[in-house]
Amino acid sequence: MRKVFVIFVLGCLFSGCARKTEAEIFVDDLMGRMTLREKLGQMSQFVPQTGVVTGPEGEPVDLDALIKAGEVGSILNVKTPQEIESLQRLAVDSSRLGIPILFGHDVIHGCNVLFPINLASSCSWDMDAIRKSAELAAAEAAAMGIAWTFSPMCDVSADPRWGRVSEGAGEDPYLGAKIAAAMVEGYQGKDLSDSSSILACVKHFAAYGAPEAGRDYNTVDMSERMFRDRYLPPYKAAIEAGAATVMTSFNDFNAIPASANEWLLKKLLKEELGFEGFVVSDYKAVTELIAHGVAADAKEAAFKALRAHLDMEMVTGTYLNHGEDLVSEGLISEASIDEMCRRILLVKYELGLFDDPFRYGGAQRYAMAINSQAAFEHSRKLARESMVLLKNENDVLPLDSGEKIALIGPFASTPRAMIGSWTAFRDYDRTVTIEEGFNARFPSRVSVVQGCDVFTPVDGGISDAVRAARNADVAVLVLGFHGHLSGEAASVTSVELPQCQKDLLAAVKKVGKPVVVLLTTGRPMALESVIDDIDALLLVWHPGTEGGNAVADLVSGDHSPSGHLTMCFPRCDGQIPIRYNHKNTGRPATGIGLKSFDNISKSFQSCYLLTPNSPLYSFGYGLSYTTFEYNNFEMPKALDKD
Ligand code: GLC
C-alpha cells in the first residue's frame, strides 16, 4: 500500500494539489476506493462479547464477520493484549482494504498501575504531576494495544450526589480547564505517531455534570451564558490542547439530546471551536434517542445522529444498519458521510496505524512496559499530594513514633477502597491497602478490626473495635464510601456517612483515645453531624495502587499533607448543590436566617433558616503539619502604559 501511495503523492505534488497534506492525500485516495458501507463501518464502534462491561447489555453481533467485511472502525473494552492483536490481524489480513481498527478503553486514572481518582488528583493542583500520570497511563495502555483512551472527563460539577464527580476535576471551570489540557498533553504527547502516545477523548460533551437533582443521565437545562461561563471552559481547553476525539454525553442539553444536538456538535464544536478530530457517541447513546423521545426507531435515531454530524456510533450499529437507506432516500448525503468518515481515517493516519497497524501492543512490549517502577513511585507521590488534611485538633497527626494503633473500619483492609471507580486493568494483588501500608510503616504496632460493613453492622464489630481502641494509644478509623459507590450510575440522595459507620465512630470516640478518621470516598461527603467525634480528619479519596503507602507516608509525618479541595464539602445534604463561586444575589447572607428561636423573626437574606450558607470545608481548603503566616502584602503598581 505504501509504495502505491508514495507514487500517488509525488503525482499529486507535481500536479499542483500540493496544498493537501500527505495525510489528506492518503485518506482521499483510500476513500475513493471505499464503498458507502465500508465508510459507515469506519463510523461504527463495537464491543466484543468477552469485553469489559461498561454499559447496558447490547444486541450480540458477529464481530469477526463484521471485521472481515471491513465494517468495524473501532472496538472498545477488549480485555487482553493478545485479543487486541488477533482482532487487528483479522482486520488487516482478511478485510478488502485492510484498514486497521482503533482500539479504545477507559483508561481514566491509570491503566495497570492506578493513580488516585481524578477528583483526588485535582486536589494536588499539580499540573506536572497530573500530566505525568496521563503519560504513564498512556505508556501502559499503548503497550496493551490500546491507542485511544476515553479520558479526560471534563464535566464541571458542584453536586456530590452525582457519582461521576469522582472522574472529574471538581467545581471550578478554570482549574478544570488547566487539568483537562494537562491530561490531553500527557496522553497525546508531542507527536501522535509516537507509539507511546494515545488519543485523548474530551467527555462528556456537554454539561453532563449538571444533571437535575444530581441523578445520572438526567436532564440538563441552562442558559447559554451559564454553560459558557461554568461548563464549557474545560472542554474548550482540552480541544485547544489538541485532543483528537470528543465523546457526546447521555443527557439532553436544553431539550435536545447531545448525540443529536446540531448546535452542540456542528455549530459550537466543529465550527466555533474549530474541532478537527472526530466525535464518538457514548455507550448506546444513539439508540437511546428513542427513549429520549426524539426518535421513533433505530433508523430515525441514526438519521438524527448523522444529521448532527456525530462521526462514530458506540456499540449500537444503527449507522451500518440504516445508513445506506438514509443516503439512498436522500435524507443524509454521501458527502456528509464522507466528511465524517474522513475525520476518523485522518486520525488513524496521524496515529501511524496505516504505517504499522501493530505499532501498539505486542506481547513483548506489553511485558516490558507495564508495572514500571516509575509508575508505582509516581502513583504514591501523586496520592500523597492528592490527600487533604481537613482537621487536626491538638496536632493529633502526625502519629508519634511508638504509639499503638487500633486500625478500625470497613475500608482498612480492602484493595477495592484504594482503586475507586473505572478500575481499567488494576492488579489488586499489587494494590497496597491501608492495613498493609500501616504494617509496613508501623511494624507490630497495629491491631486491625473491621467494626462494621459499608451499610450494615457486623456482629460484635463495635465491641471488638472498642476493645481494640482501649488497648491502643490512638484509634484510626477508615470510613466512607466504597469504590463501587462512585462513578457511573452511582447517584445518591445522601452523602452522609452510613448510620452503622456513624455508630462505630461514636462508640470508639467514647473510649476517650484520640480519634483519627481516614476518609475513603469518590465524592465530597456531608460530615457536620459527626465532625465533633473526630480529632483529625484526613481525606484520602480512592488513592490508587500505592494508596496504603501514601496514607502511611502522611500519617507518620514522613511527608506533610499538601492537598486542597477542588469541590466544597457540604455541612449536610440540604446544601447541595454548593459551590464557592456562587452569585451574591440582591440579599447576600450574613448568617443563618432565623434571627432568634424564641420569637420567630427572620432575616430577609438569601440563606436557610437553620443552616449557614457556607460549606463545612470550602473549595481551596486544606491544612498541613505546619502553620503559615501571610503578611506585608503588596499590590503591584499598575503597569506603566508605555
Ligand atoms: C460509559 C461512560 C463513558 C465511557 C463509555 C465507554 O457509559 O459513560 O464515560 O467512556 O461508556 O466505556
XYZ file of C-alpha atoms and ligand atoms in Angstrom:
654
model
C 0.000 0.000 0.000
C 2.819 2.331 0.977
C 4.621 2.194 -2.420
C 1.457 2.931 -4.377
C 0.869 5.795 -2.041
C 4.327 7.353 -2.485
C 3.913 7.419 -6.275
C 0.440 8.870 -5.815
C 1.793 11.624 -3.536
C 4.567 12.520 -5.991
C 1.977 12.659 -8.756
C -0.162 14.972 -6.694
C 2.746 17.188 -5.754
C 3.651 17.697 -9.402
C 0.042 18.067 -10.414
C -0.394 21.137 -8.203
C -2.533 19.639 -5.374
C 0.484 20.160 -3.059
C -1.662 22.241 -0.687
C -3.182 18.996 0.617
C -1.266 17.338 3.425
C 0.196 13.888 2.962
C -2.483 12.559 5.325
C -5.294 14.120 3.279
C -3.909 12.773 0.033
C -3.652 9.294 1.528
C -7.136 9.362 3.057
C -8.815 10.838 -0.018
C -7.213 8.151 -2.146
C -8.353 5.435 0.279
C -11.885 6.803 0.465
C -12.043 6.880 -3.300
C -11.771 3.085 -3.150
C -14.247 2.526 -0.295
C -17.886 1.557 -0.615
C -20.558 3.508 1.270
C -20.977 0.521 3.588
C -17.259 0.438 4.344
C -17.373 4.164 5.193
C -20.313 3.545 7.542
C -18.272 0.700 9.019
C -15.433 3.081 9.887
C -18.062 5.150 11.716
C -19.071 2.146 13.828
C -17.519 1.005 17.099
C -18.360 -2.348 18.681
C -17.657 -4.234 21.899
C -16.762 -7.972 21.888
C -18.992 -10.391 23.793
C -15.951 -11.075 26.015
C -15.315 -7.356 26.593
C -15.365 -5.331 29.813
C -18.963 -4.306 30.544
C -19.305 -0.526 30.767
C -22.926 -0.141 29.773
C -26.280 -1.877 29.377
C -26.359 -5.213 27.516
C -26.473 -4.680 23.727
C -27.591 -6.784 20.756
C -24.986 -9.515 20.091
C -23.074 -9.023 16.836
C -20.863 -11.357 14.825
C -17.791 -9.222 15.298
C -15.446 -11.414 13.257
C -17.801 -11.321 10.288
C -18.113 -7.533 10.512
C -14.341 -7.178 10.736
C -13.780 -9.386 7.678
C -16.352 -7.297 5.805
C -14.339 -4.157 6.666
C -17.265 -2.783 8.654
C -15.629 -2.127 12.029
C -13.791 1.155 12.560
C -13.147 0.712 16.265
C -13.504 -1.758 19.118
C -13.653 -0.912 22.811
C -13.244 -2.804 26.083
C -11.096 -5.706 24.861
C -9.623 -7.395 27.910
C -6.223 -8.696 26.767
C -3.365 -7.560 24.504
C -3.456 -10.967 22.792
C -7.104 -10.495 21.821
C -6.379 -6.990 20.527
C -3.549 -8.326 18.401
C -5.647 -11.135 16.899
C -8.577 -8.822 16.095
C -6.195 -6.397 14.404
C -4.627 -9.251 12.451
C -8.112 -10.278 11.255
C -8.882 -6.736 10.073
C -5.581 -6.161 8.314
C -5.353 -9.594 6.649
C -8.976 -10.506 5.943
C -10.841 -7.321 5.061
C -10.837 -5.978 1.490
C -8.895 -2.781 2.217
C -7.117 -3.898 5.403
C -7.965 -0.690 7.290
C -6.613 -1.035 10.858
C -9.004 -0.992 13.808
C -8.762 1.674 16.503
C -8.867 0.072 19.963
C -10.282 2.189 22.806
C -10.619 1.751 26.561
C -11.468 3.724 29.684
C -8.004 4.433 30.993
C -9.328 7.077 33.382
C -6.835 7.264 36.208
C -4.168 4.813 35.154
C -4.045 1.514 33.273
C -2.306 -1.290 35.208
C -0.824 0.950 37.872
C -3.719 3.078 39.084
C -3.275 6.676 40.176
C -5.665 8.450 42.541
C -9.125 9.031 41.083
C -9.209 12.232 39.072
C -11.106 14.260 41.675
C -8.361 13.341 44.143
C -5.533 14.250 41.749
C -7.200 17.607 41.118
C -6.651 18.397 44.824
C -2.888 18.244 44.213
C -3.210 21.328 41.972
C -0.003 19.923 40.429
C -0.315 20.121 36.647
C 3.049 18.473 36.043
C 2.160 15.515 38.265
C -1.245 15.164 36.618
C 0.279 15.369 33.130
C 2.848 12.749 34.155
C 0.118 10.380 35.384
C -1.583 10.607 31.976
C 1.746 9.998 30.236
C 2.473 6.911 32.345
C -1.071 5.620 31.792
C -0.661 6.119 28.047
C 2.603 4.168 28.022
C 0.921 1.165 29.649
C -2.223 1.423 27.514
C -0.198 1.674 24.300
C 1.763 -1.401 25.330
C -1.532 -3.276 25.600
C -2.561 -2.274 22.084
C -4.929 0.475 23.224
C -4.468 3.580 21.065
C -7.387 5.595 22.465
C -8.495 6.403 25.997
C -11.931 7.813 26.829
C -10.382 10.478 29.013
C -10.155 13.274 30.255
C -13.620 13.629 31.707
C -14.110 17.421 31.600
C -17.509 17.703 33.251
C -17.627 20.508 35.829
C -19.898 19.628 38.763
C -20.872 21.088 42.141
C -23.207 18.227 43.035
C -21.683 15.351 45.045
C -24.920 13.351 44.771
C -23.709 12.615 41.209
C -21.329 9.654 41.375
C -19.241 10.795 38.424
C -17.737 13.767 40.269
C -15.057 11.179 41.095
C -13.857 11.239 37.474
C -13.617 14.988 37.069
C -11.625 17.960 38.350
C -14.192 19.480 40.683
C -16.341 22.568 40.550
C -14.093 25.249 39.119
C -14.025 25.815 35.344
C -10.580 27.461 35.307
C -8.851 24.693 37.271
C -10.803 22.097 35.303
C -9.544 23.654 32.077
C -5.928 23.552 33.228
C -6.218 19.916 34.283
C -8.017 18.874 31.084
C -5.250 20.394 28.964
C -2.541 18.755 31.104
C -4.159 15.324 30.672
C -4.502 15.720 26.904
C -0.818 16.675 26.728
C 0.086 13.670 28.870
C -1.902 11.172 26.794
C -1.068 12.533 23.339
C 2.495 13.688 23.917
C 4.199 15.874 21.346
C 3.525 13.603 18.381
C 0.534 11.296 17.954
C 2.583 8.970 15.769
C 4.868 8.219 18.732
C 3.880 4.691 19.724
C 3.547 5.691 23.388
C 1.069 8.461 22.585
C -2.598 7.588 22.597
C -5.702 9.545 21.580
C -7.384 11.596 24.272
C -11.162 11.930 24.339
C -12.891 15.034 25.697
C -16.006 13.905 27.514
C -18.876 14.083 28.055
C -19.918 16.800 25.668
C -21.674 18.589 27.090
C -22.622 19.763 30.593
C -23.121 16.179 31.773
C -22.030 17.299 35.258
C -25.162 19.354 35.809
C -27.948 16.739 35.783
C -31.146 17.772 37.524
C -31.126 16.548 41.171
C -27.663 15.045 40.731
C -29.207 11.982 39.135
C -27.027 10.409 36.463
C -28.221 10.722 32.838
C -30.879 13.256 33.908
C -31.956 16.393 32.109
C -29.609 19.355 31.764
C -31.122 22.724 31.076
C -29.282 26.008 31.462
C -28.757 29.336 29.791
C -26.086 29.521 27.121
C -24.346 32.101 29.298
C -24.201 29.741 32.313
C -22.956 26.993 30.008
C -20.210 29.151 28.504
C -19.172 30.555 31.902
C -19.215 27.441 34.024
C -19.195 24.285 31.908
C -17.585 24.944 28.525
C -14.045 26.007 29.594
C -12.558 22.535 30.307
C -13.922 21.064 27.051
C -12.589 24.089 25.159
C -9.156 23.908 26.807
C -8.841 20.201 26.045
C -9.711 20.833 22.389
C -7.247 23.724 22.224
C -4.636 21.369 23.686
C -5.158 19.231 20.593
C -7.472 16.466 21.804
C -8.122 14.172 18.854
C -11.606 12.995 19.854
C -14.713 14.093 21.730
C -17.461 11.951 23.254
C -21.074 13.065 23.446
C -22.939 12.890 26.733
C -26.055 10.887 27.576
C -28.048 13.897 28.730
C -30.237 16.159 26.721
C -28.916 19.699 26.543
C -31.640 22.310 26.516
C -34.181 19.701 25.376
C -32.126 18.089 22.609
C -30.012 15.012 23.467
C -26.320 15.739 22.965
C -25.935 12.924 20.396
C -28.484 14.561 18.121
C -27.738 18.170 19.034
C -26.718 20.037 15.894
C -25.958 23.249 17.784
C -23.573 21.475 20.133
C -21.795 19.284 17.589
C -21.807 21.309 14.375
C -22.163 24.950 15.344
C -20.250 25.035 18.646
C -17.806 22.132 18.480
C -16.789 21.935 14.840
C -17.431 25.461 13.624
C -16.887 27.789 16.590
C -14.233 25.727 18.409
C -12.733 24.509 15.134
C -12.528 20.900 16.311
C -10.947 18.783 13.540
C -10.892 15.348 15.146
C -13.886 13.059 15.389
C -16.839 12.730 17.748
C -17.928 9.388 19.172
C -21.231 8.786 20.949
C -21.356 7.463 24.453
C -22.379 3.871 25.054
C -25.664 3.169 23.161
C -26.448 6.900 23.214
C -27.672 6.775 19.588
C -30.468 4.258 20.154
C -31.194 5.992 23.473
C -32.554 8.840 21.349
C -35.662 6.645 21.177
C -36.083 6.639 24.967
C -35.365 10.370 24.952
C -38.428 10.655 22.762
C -36.737 12.309 19.782
C -36.595 9.216 17.529
C -39.346 6.736 16.749
C -36.976 3.905 15.924
C -33.335 2.990 15.270
C -33.464 4.354 11.727
C -34.649 7.776 12.868
C -32.059 7.684 15.658
C -29.344 7.079 13.073
C -30.754 9.874 10.932
C -30.741 12.408 13.784
C -27.249 11.481 14.948
C -25.859 11.622 11.403
C -27.633 14.901 10.746
C -25.879 16.307 13.840
C -22.576 15.030 12.436
C -21.901 12.560 15.229
C -18.989 10.867 13.447
C -18.831 7.492 15.218
C -21.508 5.407 16.916
C -20.587 3.386 20.014
C -21.957 -0.151 20.110
C -25.463 0.109 18.608
C -24.762 -0.380 14.871
C -27.585 1.783 13.509
C -25.240 3.560 11.073
C -24.390 0.226 9.430
C -27.995 -0.995 9.550
C -29.669 2.145 8.214
C -27.019 4.452 6.742
C -27.276 3.227 3.139
C -31.070 3.618 3.138
C -30.811 7.118 4.625
C -28.444 8.070 1.791
C -30.493 6.389 -0.966
C -33.633 8.119 0.376
C -31.810 11.471 0.206
C -32.156 12.107 3.947
C -28.394 12.062 4.523
C -25.935 12.994 1.768
C -22.997 10.747 0.942
C -20.874 13.915 1.087
C -21.654 14.274 4.795
C -20.860 10.585 5.361
C -17.545 11.238 3.589
C -16.866 14.249 5.846
C -17.438 12.186 8.994
C -15.581 9.082 7.813
C -12.661 11.228 6.658
C -12.207 12.652 10.158
C -11.827 9.149 11.551
C -9.379 7.991 8.885
C -7.261 11.136 9.269
C -6.916 10.435 12.997
C -5.935 6.825 12.271
C -3.344 8.154 9.829
C -1.941 10.628 12.398
C -1.615 7.730 14.862
C 0.538 5.889 12.328
C -1.833 2.923 12.177
C -1.648 2.721 8.377
C 2.152 2.678 8.614
C 2.138 -0.106 11.172
C -1.206 -1.469 12.455
C 0.694 -3.330 15.175
C 2.669 -0.355 16.490
C 0.535 -0.572 19.628
C 0.725 -3.696 21.770
C 2.563 -6.922 21.206
C 3.349 -9.465 23.918
C 6.992 -8.440 24.278
C 6.308 -4.730 24.549
C 3.475 -5.391 26.987
C 5.664 -7.386 29.340
C 8.337 -4.681 29.242
C 6.127 -1.634 29.721
C 3.581 -2.371 32.391
C 4.060 -2.021 36.158
C 7.169 0.122 35.810
C 8.895 1.331 38.995
C 8.358 4.876 37.758
C 4.606 4.294 37.628
C 4.445 2.918 41.175
C 6.590 5.765 42.505
C 4.518 8.399 40.749
C 1.299 6.809 41.945
C 2.491 7.073 45.544
C 3.697 10.660 45.100
C 0.501 11.870 43.435
C -1.605 10.064 46.033
C 0.203 11.901 48.831
C -0.280 15.244 47.064
C -3.984 14.497 46.499
C -4.907 13.844 50.116
C -6.371 16.728 52.117
C -5.979 17.273 55.854
C -9.358 18.707 56.907
C -8.981 18.708 60.689
C -6.131 18.177 63.150
C -7.148 19.143 66.692
C -4.234 19.330 69.133
C -1.928 18.097 66.371
C -3.041 14.514 66.796
C -1.344 13.933 63.443
C 1.331 13.003 62.627
C 1.388 9.994 64.948
C 4.254 9.859 67.362
C 6.701 7.008 66.953
C 5.853 4.139 69.256
C 2.118 4.786 69.616
C -0.007 1.646 69.478
C -2.631 1.989 66.750
C -6.121 0.470 66.548
C -6.935 0.462 62.824
C -10.689 0.120 62.504
C -13.272 0.207 59.746
C -14.728 -1.436 56.638
C -12.089 0.048 54.320
C -8.908 -0.647 56.295
C -8.049 -3.903 54.590
C -9.733 -3.915 51.184
C -7.817 -3.010 47.989
C -11.161 -2.027 46.450
C -11.201 1.068 48.660
C -7.897 2.170 47.148
C -8.888 1.883 43.492
C -12.260 3.621 43.190
C -14.324 3.522 40.012
C -13.008 2.849 36.470
C -10.512 0.251 37.548
C -9.113 -0.441 33.993
C -6.516 -3.230 34.319
C -5.809 -2.772 38.023
C -3.963 -5.535 39.807
C -5.462 -5.987 43.283
C -2.543 -8.232 44.248
C -0.219 -5.267 43.815
C -2.579 -2.757 45.399
C -1.390 -1.618 48.837
C -4.219 -1.466 51.360
C -4.162 0.912 54.323
C -3.569 -2.054 56.635
C -0.558 -3.087 54.547
C 0.771 0.467 54.416
C 0.422 0.793 58.194
C 2.031 -2.547 58.953
C 4.978 -1.630 56.724
C 5.435 1.804 58.355
C 4.379 0.958 61.924
C 5.532 -2.669 62.349
C 3.979 -4.608 65.262
C 2.057 -1.541 66.467
C -1.189 -2.015 64.575
C -4.251 -4.051 65.533
C -6.955 -4.282 62.879
C -10.723 -4.585 63.411
C -13.423 -4.279 60.723
C -16.002 -2.793 63.132
C -18.837 -2.706 60.619
C -19.585 -3.184 56.949
C -20.273 -0.360 54.491
C -24.010 -0.072 55.172
C -24.612 -2.720 57.809
C -23.336 -3.551 61.311
C -21.173 -6.639 61.850
C -21.923 -8.991 64.780
C -19.637 -7.976 67.614
C -17.969 -5.410 65.393
C -18.431 -2.448 67.689
C -17.344 -4.321 70.826
C -14.224 -5.564 69.033
C -13.478 -2.018 67.913
C -13.965 -0.577 71.401
C -11.694 -3.248 72.872
C -9.011 -2.516 70.275
C -9.260 1.227 70.966
C -8.940 0.632 74.709
C -5.740 -1.345 74.128
C -4.204 1.286 71.841
C -2.922 4.850 72.159
C -4.829 6.112 69.150
C -7.844 4.912 67.153
C -7.621 5.292 63.376
C -10.934 4.683 61.595
C -11.156 4.146 57.843
C -14.663 5.212 56.873
C -16.540 6.469 53.840
C -17.807 5.012 50.585
C -16.686 2.037 48.578
C -15.074 2.317 45.144
C -18.199 0.789 43.565
C -20.285 3.585 45.086
C -18.853 6.270 42.857
C -18.504 6.676 39.122
C -21.248 5.973 36.598
C -24.815 5.143 37.629
C -23.892 5.810 41.283
C -26.032 8.803 42.286
C -27.144 9.006 45.920
C -29.708 11.103 47.786
C -27.401 11.485 50.787
C -23.658 11.970 51.100
C -23.691 11.479 54.868
C -21.800 8.534 56.365
C -23.997 5.409 56.604
C -25.552 5.028 60.069
C -23.552 1.919 61.018
C -20.319 3.864 60.422
C -21.597 6.796 62.489
C -22.423 4.355 65.323
C -18.977 2.790 65.131
C -17.317 6.212 65.284
C -19.430 7.341 68.248
C -18.665 4.143 70.190
C -14.909 4.425 69.600
C -14.974 8.124 70.466
C -16.450 7.262 73.891
C -13.317 5.251 74.713
C -11.554 8.597 75.114
C -8.471 7.999 72.987
C -7.578 10.400 70.121
C -9.689 9.561 67.058
C -8.273 9.877 63.548
C -10.569 9.309 60.554
C -9.163 8.399 57.142
C -11.984 9.128 54.694
C -12.021 6.936 51.587
C -14.533 8.365 49.144
C -15.056 9.290 45.496
C -17.165 12.345 46.297
C -17.437 15.132 48.898
C -19.356 13.948 51.964
C -21.536 15.805 54.493
C -19.755 15.436 57.831
C -21.183 18.110 60.141
C -23.178 15.505 62.084
C -20.018 13.553 63.014
C -17.199 16.080 62.914
C -17.205 16.628 66.702
C -16.365 12.944 67.206
C -13.258 13.339 65.044
C -9.978 14.806 66.292
C -8.096 14.508 62.995
C -9.623 14.013 59.560
C -7.503 13.075 56.537
C -9.360 12.826 53.225
C -7.593 10.036 51.323
C -10.147 9.648 48.467
C -9.584 6.447 46.458
C -5.833 6.935 46.230
C -4.756 4.273 43.755
C -2.421 1.290 43.685
C 0.024 2.772 46.202
C -2.737 4.186 48.397
C -1.853 2.392 51.639
C 1.765 3.516 51.464
C 0.816 7.117 50.662
C -1.525 7.256 53.666
C 1.221 5.910 55.928
C 3.647 8.485 54.483
C 1.361 11.279 55.710
C 0.074 9.759 58.974
C 3.670 9.084 60.056
C 4.805 12.615 59.210
C 7.357 11.374 56.686
C 5.550 13.759 54.372
C 3.214 16.643 55.171
C -0.284 16.838 53.652
C -0.495 19.460 50.899
C -3.798 18.845 49.092
C -6.520 21.490 48.797
C -10.173 20.824 47.992
C -11.456 21.360 44.475
C -15.062 20.748 45.493
C -16.860 22.059 48.583
C -17.714 19.590 51.345
C -21.272 20.459 52.419
C -22.414 20.522 56.023
C -25.482 18.495 55.133
C -27.322 17.158 52.094
C -29.698 20.117 52.029
C -26.950 22.476 50.912
C -26.337 20.576 47.666
C -25.510 21.752 45.000
C -22.973 24.013 46.651
C -20.103 25.918 45.116
C -17.641 28.567 46.241
C -18.189 30.865 43.247
C -21.894 31.421 43.864
C -23.590 34.669 42.915
C -24.037 37.402 45.558
C -27.777 37.799 44.974
C -29.514 41.048 45.923
C -29.710 39.918 49.541
C -26.390 38.308 50.436
C -26.492 36.311 53.664
C -24.689 37.355 56.836
C -25.579 34.233 58.841
C -28.496 31.844 59.296
C -31.983 33.044 58.519
C -33.605 32.578 61.905
C -32.649 35.616 63.984
C -33.983 34.205 67.253
C -35.530 30.901 68.337
C -37.982 32.175 70.886
C -39.823 34.853 68.985
C -39.534 33.726 65.408
C -38.092 36.527 63.335
C -36.202 36.085 60.141
C -33.569 37.931 58.184
C -34.656 38.757 54.691
C -31.485 37.314 53.183
C -30.588 34.582 50.692
C -29.925 31.872 53.272
C -31.526 28.945 55.122
C -33.362 29.369 58.417
C -31.208 26.955 60.407
C -28.056 26.314 58.353
C -25.318 28.723 57.246
C -24.681 29.022 53.505
C -21.014 28.202 53.994
C -19.903 24.614 53.401
C -18.186 22.672 56.182
C -14.992 22.808 54.106
C -14.772 25.081 51.110
C -13.092 24.874 47.733
C -9.360 25.534 48.280
C -9.331 24.358 51.896
C -6.579 22.100 53.219
C -4.288 22.025 56.256
C -0.725 20.820 56.654
C 1.513 19.924 59.599
C 2.870 23.396 59.831
C 1.366 26.850 60.107
C 1.710 29.692 57.655
C 1.531 33.412 58.173
C 0.916 35.780 55.296
C 1.795 39.442 55.769
C 3.255 42.528 54.097
C 1.032 42.108 51.101
C 1.860 44.427 48.268
C -0.230 45.082 45.208
C 1.964 45.621 42.155
C 1.686 49.179 40.887
C -0.491 49.474 37.793
C 1.781 48.643 34.873
C 3.003 51.847 33.262
C 1.388 52.260 29.925
C 4.305 52.509 27.531
C -19.739 4.646 29.561
C -19.357 6.029 30.050
C -18.228 6.632 29.290
C -17.289 5.542 28.833
C -18.029 4.714 27.808
C -17.193 3.543 27.290
O -21.129 4.513 29.569
O -20.391 6.984 30.137
O -17.612 7.590 30.136
O -16.124 6.103 28.261
O -19.258 4.221 28.315
O -16.952 2.635 28.305
